[in-house]
JSON list of C-alpha atoms in Angstrom, two decimals:
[
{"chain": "A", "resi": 179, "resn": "UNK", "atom": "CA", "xyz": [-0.52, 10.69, 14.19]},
{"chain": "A", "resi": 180, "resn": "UNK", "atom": "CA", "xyz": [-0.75, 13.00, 10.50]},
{"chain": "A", "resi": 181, "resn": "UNK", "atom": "CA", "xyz": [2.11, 12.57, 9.07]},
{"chain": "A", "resi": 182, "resn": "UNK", "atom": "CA", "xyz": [3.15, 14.91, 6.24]},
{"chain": "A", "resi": 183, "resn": "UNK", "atom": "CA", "xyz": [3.04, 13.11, 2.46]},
{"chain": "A", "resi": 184, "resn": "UNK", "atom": "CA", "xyz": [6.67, 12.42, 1.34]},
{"chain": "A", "resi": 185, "resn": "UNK", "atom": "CA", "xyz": [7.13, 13.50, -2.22]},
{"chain": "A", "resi": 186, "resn": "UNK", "atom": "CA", "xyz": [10.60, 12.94, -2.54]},
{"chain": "A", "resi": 187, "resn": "UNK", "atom": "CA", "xyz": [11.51, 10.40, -5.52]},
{"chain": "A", "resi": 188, "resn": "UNK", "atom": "CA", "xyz": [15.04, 9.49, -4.21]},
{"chain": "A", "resi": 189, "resn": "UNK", "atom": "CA", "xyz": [13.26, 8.17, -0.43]},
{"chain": "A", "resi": 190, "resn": "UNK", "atom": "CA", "xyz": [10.27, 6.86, -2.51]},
{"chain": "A", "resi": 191, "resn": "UNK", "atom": "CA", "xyz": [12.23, 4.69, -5.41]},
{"chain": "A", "resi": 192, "resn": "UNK", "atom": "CA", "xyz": [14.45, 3.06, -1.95]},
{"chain": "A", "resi": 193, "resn": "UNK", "atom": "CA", "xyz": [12.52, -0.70, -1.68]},
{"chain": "A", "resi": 194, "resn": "UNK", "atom": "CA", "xyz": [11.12, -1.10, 1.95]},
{"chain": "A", "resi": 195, "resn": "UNK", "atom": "CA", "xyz": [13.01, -2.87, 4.80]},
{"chain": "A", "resi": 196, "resn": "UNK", "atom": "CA", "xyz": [10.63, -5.84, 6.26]},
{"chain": "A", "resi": 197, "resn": "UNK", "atom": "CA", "xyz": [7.95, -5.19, 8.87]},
{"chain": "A", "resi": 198, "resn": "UNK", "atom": "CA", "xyz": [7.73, -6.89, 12.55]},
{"chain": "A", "resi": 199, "resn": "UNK", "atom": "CA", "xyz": [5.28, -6.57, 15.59]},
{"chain": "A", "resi": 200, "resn": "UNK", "atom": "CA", "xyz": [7.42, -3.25, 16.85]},
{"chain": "A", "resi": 201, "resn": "UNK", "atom": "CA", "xyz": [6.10, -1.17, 13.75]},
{"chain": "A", "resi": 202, "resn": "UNK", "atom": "CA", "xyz": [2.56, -0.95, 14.65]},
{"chain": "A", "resi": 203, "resn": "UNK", "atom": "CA", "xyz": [2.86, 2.70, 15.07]},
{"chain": "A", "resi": 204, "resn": "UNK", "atom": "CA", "xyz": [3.56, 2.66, 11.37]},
{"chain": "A", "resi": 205, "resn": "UNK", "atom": "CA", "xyz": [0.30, 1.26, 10.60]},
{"chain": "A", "resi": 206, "resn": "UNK", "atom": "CA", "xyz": [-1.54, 3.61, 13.07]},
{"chain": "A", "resi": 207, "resn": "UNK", "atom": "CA", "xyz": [-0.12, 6.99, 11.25]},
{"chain": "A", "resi": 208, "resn": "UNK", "atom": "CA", "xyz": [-0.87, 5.54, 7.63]},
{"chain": "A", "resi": 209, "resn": "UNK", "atom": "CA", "xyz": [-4.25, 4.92, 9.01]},
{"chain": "A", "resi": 210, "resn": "UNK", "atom": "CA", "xyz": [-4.44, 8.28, 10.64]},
{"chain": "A", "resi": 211, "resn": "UNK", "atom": "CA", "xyz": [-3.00, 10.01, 7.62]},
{"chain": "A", "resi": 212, "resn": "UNK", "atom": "CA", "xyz": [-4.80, 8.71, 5.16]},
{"chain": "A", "resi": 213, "resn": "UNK", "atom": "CA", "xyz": [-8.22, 9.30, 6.66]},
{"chain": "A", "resi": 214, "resn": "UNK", "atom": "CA", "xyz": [-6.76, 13.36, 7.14]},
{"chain": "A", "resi": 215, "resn": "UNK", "atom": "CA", "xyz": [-5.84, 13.52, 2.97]},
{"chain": "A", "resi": 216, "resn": "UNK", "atom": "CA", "xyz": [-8.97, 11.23, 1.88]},
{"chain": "A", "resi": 217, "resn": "UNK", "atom": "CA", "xyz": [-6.88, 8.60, 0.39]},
{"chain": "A", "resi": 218, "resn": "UNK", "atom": "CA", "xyz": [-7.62, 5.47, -1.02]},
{"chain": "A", "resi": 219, "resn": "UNK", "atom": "CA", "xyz": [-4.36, 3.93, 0.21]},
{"chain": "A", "resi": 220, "resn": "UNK", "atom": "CA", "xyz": [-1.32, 4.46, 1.65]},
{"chain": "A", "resi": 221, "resn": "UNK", "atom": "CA", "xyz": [2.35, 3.20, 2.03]},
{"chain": "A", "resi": 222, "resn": "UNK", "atom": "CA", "xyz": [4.80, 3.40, 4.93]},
{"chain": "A", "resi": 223, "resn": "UNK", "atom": "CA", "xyz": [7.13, 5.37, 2.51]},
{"chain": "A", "resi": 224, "resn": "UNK", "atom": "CA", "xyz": [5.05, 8.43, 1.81]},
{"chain": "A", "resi": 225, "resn": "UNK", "atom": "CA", "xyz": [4.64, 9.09, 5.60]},
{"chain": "A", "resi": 226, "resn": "UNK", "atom": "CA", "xyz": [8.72, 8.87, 5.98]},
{"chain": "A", "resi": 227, "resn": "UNK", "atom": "CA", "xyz": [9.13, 5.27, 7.33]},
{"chain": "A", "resi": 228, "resn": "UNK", "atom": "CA", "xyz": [11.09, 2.31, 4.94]},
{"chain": "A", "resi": 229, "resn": "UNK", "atom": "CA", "xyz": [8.86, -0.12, 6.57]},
{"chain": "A", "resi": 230, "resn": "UNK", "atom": "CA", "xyz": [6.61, -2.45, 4.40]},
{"chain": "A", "resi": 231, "resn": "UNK", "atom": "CA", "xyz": [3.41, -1.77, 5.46]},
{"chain": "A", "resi": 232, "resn": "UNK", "atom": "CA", "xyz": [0.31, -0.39, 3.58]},
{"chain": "A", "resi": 233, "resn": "UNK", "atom": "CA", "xyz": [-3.32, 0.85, 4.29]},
{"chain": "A", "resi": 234, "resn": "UNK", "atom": "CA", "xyz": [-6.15, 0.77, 2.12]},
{"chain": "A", "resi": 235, "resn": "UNK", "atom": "CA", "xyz": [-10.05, 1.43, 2.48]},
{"chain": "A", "resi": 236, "resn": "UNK", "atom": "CA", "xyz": [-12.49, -1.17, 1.24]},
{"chain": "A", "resi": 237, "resn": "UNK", "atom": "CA", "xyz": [-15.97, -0.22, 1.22]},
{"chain": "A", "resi": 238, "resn": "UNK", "atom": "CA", "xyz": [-15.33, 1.72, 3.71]},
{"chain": "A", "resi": 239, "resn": "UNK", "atom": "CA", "xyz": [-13.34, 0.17, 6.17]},
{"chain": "A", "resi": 240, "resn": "UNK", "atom": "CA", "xyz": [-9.42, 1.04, 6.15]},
{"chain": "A", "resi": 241, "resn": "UNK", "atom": "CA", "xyz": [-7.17, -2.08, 6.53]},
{"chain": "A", "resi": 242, "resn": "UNK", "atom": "CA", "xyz": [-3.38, -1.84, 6.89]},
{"chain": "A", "resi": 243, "resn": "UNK", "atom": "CA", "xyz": [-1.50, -5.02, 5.69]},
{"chain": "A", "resi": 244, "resn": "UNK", "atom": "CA", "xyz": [2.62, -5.62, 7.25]},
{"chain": "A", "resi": 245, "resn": "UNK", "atom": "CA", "xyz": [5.03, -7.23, 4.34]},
{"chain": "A", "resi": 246, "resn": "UNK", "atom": "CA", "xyz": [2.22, -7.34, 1.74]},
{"chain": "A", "resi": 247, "resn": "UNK", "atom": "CA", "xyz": [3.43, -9.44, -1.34]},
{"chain": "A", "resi": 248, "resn": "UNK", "atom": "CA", "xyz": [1.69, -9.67, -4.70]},
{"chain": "A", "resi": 249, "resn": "UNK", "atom": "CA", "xyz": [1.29, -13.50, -5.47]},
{"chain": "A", "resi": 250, "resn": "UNK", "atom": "CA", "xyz": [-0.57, -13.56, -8.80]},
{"chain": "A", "resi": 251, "resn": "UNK", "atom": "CA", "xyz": [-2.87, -11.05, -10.88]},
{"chain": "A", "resi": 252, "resn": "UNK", "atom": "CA", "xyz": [-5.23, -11.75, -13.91]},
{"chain": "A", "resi": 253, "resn": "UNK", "atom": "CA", "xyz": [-7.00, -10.10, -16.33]},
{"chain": "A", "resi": 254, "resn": "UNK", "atom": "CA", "xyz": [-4.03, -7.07, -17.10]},
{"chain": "A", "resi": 255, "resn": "UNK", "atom": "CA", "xyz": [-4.86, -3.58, -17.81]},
{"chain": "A", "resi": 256, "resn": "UNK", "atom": "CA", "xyz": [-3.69, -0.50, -18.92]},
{"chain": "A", "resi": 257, "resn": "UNK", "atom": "CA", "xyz": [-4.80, 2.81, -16.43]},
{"chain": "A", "resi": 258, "resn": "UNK", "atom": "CA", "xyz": [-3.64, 6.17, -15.23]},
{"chain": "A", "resi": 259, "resn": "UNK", "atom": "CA", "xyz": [-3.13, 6.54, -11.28]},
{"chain": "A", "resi": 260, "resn": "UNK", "atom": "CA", "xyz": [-3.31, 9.68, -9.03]},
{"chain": "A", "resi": 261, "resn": "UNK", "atom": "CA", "xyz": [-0.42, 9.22, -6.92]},
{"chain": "A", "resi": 262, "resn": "UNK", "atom": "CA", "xyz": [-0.10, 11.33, -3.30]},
{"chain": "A", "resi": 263, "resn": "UNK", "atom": "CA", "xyz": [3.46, 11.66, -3.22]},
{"chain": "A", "resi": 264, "resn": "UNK", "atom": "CA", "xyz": [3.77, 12.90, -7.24]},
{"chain": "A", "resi": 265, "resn": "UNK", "atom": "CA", "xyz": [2.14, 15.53, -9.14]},
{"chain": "A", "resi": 266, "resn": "UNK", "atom": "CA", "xyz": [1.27, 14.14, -12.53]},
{"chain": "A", "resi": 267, "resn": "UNK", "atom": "CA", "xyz": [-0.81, 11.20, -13.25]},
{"chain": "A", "resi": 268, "resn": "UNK", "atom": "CA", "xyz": [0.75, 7.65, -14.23]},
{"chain": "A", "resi": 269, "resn": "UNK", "atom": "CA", "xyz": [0.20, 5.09, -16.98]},
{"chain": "A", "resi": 270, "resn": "UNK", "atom": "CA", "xyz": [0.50, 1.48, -15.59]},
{"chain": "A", "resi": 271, "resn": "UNK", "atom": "CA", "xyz": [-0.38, -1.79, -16.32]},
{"chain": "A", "resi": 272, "resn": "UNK", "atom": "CA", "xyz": [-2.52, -3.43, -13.27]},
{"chain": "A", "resi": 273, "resn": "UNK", "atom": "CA", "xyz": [-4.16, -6.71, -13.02]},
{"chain": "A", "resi": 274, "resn": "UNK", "atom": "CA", "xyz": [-8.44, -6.60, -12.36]},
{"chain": "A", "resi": 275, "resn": "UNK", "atom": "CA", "xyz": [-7.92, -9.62, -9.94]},
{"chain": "A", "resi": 276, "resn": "UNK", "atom": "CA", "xyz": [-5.10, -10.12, -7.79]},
{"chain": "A", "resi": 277, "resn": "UNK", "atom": "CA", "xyz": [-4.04, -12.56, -4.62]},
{"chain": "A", "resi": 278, "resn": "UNK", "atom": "CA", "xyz": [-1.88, -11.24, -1.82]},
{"chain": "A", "resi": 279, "resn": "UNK", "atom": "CA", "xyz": [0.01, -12.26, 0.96]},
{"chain": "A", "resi": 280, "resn": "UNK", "atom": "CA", "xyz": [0.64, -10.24, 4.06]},
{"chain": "A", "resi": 281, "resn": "UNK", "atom": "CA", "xyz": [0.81, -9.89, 7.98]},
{"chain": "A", "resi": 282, "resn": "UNK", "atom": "CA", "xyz": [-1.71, -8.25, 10.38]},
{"chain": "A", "resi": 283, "resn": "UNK", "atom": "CA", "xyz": [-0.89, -7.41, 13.50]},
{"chain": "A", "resi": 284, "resn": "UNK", "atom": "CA", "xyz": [-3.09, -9.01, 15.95]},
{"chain": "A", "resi": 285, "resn": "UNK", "atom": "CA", "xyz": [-2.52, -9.90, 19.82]},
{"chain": "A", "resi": 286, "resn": "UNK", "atom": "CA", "xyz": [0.76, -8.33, 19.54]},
{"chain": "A", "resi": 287, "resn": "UNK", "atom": "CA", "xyz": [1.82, -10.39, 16.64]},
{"chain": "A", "resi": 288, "resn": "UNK", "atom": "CA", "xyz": [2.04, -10.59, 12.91]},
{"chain": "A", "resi": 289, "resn": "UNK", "atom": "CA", "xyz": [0.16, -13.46, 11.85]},
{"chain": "A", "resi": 290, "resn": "UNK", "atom": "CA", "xyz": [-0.13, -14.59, 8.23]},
{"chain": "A", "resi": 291, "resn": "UNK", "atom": "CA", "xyz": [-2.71, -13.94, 5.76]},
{"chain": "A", "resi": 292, "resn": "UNK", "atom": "CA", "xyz": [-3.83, -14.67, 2.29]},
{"chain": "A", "resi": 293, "resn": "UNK", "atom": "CA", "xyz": [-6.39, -12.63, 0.07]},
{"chain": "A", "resi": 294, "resn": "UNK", "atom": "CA", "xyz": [-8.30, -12.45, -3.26]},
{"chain": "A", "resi": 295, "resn": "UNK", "atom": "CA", "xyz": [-8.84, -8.97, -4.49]},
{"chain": "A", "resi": 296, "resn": "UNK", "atom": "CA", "xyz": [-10.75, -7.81, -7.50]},
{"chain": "A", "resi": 297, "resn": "UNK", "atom": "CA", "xyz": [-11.22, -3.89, -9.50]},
{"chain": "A", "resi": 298, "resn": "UNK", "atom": "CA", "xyz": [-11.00, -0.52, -7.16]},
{"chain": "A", "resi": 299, "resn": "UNK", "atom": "CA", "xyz": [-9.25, -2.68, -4.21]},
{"chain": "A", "resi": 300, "resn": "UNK", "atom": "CA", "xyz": [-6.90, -4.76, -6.43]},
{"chain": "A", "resi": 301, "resn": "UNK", "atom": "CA", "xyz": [-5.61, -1.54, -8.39]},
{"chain": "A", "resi": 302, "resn": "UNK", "atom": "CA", "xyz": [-5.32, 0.59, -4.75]},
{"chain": "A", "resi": 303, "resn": "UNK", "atom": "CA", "xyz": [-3.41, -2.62, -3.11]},
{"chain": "A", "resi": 304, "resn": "UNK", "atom": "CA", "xyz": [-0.71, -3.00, -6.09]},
{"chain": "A", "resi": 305, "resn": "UNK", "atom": "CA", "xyz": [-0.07, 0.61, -5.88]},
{"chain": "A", "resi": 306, "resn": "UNK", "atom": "CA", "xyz": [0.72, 0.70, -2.06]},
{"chain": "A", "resi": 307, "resn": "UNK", "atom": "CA", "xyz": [2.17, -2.60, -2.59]},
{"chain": "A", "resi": 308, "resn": "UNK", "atom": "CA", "xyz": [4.27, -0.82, -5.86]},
{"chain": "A", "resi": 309, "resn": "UNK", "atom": "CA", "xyz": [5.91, 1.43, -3.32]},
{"chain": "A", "resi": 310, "resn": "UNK", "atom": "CA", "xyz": [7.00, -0.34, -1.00]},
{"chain": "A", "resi": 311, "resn": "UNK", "atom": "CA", "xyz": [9.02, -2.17, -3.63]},
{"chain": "A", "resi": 312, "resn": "UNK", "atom": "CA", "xyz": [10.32, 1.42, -4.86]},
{"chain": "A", "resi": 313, "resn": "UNK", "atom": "CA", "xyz": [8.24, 1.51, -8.31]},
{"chain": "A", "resi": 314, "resn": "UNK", "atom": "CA", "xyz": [6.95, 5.13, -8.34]},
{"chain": "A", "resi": 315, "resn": "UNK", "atom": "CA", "xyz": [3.90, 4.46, -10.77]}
]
């Protein structure tokens, strides 16, 4: 289901309560919302939900990740970031390569997973991954 885009900076600064196999609704409106506002990702928090769960497109294919985690980032970088739920572009500090781990719900159940992402999808997974920690960028 479209959700409407939560700009509220009080909701969006609270951190995100952990994911489980009952939330999978969550990851079907991100999907669904973000493919209705033609975003490059998406966190549970700017569709109204305190859940830790993300989507993000990747060449074309939208992914949603449950309790993503940054593990490690190289090669830092300054950049400014459109941002959905705010009105004025942000300076932040990103890393060009990045490894996370996260859940995807599969069969019912999360299941764990580990990734290596590098340039547009490293910078759109820390951002989603930002909010659900409460960092408005």
């Amino acid at each position: 289901m479209i959700k409407e885009i939560v700009k509220d900076t009080e909701f969006l600064s609270q951190p995100a309560e952990p994911a489980t196999s009952d939330d999978a609704q969550v990851g079907e409106d991100l999907v669904d919302t973000m493919r209705a506002v033609d975003g490059a990702c998406l966190a549970a928090n700017q569709i109204g939900s305190r859940k830790a769960v993300i989507a993000y497109n990747d060449n074309g294919r939208t992914f949603v990740m449950y309790n993503p985690h940054l593990d490690s980032g190289m090669q830092r970088f300054s950049t400014a970031e459109d941002c959905l739920s705010l009105d004025e572009p942000s300076v932040v500090e990103r890393f060009k390569i990045i490894r996370v781990s996260y859940q995807v719900l599969a069969g019912g159940k999360l299941g764990n997973r580990t990734r290596k992402f590098t340039g547009w999808s490293a910078q759109a997974v820390q951002h989603a991954i930002d909010h659900c920690e409460g960092k408005l960028v």
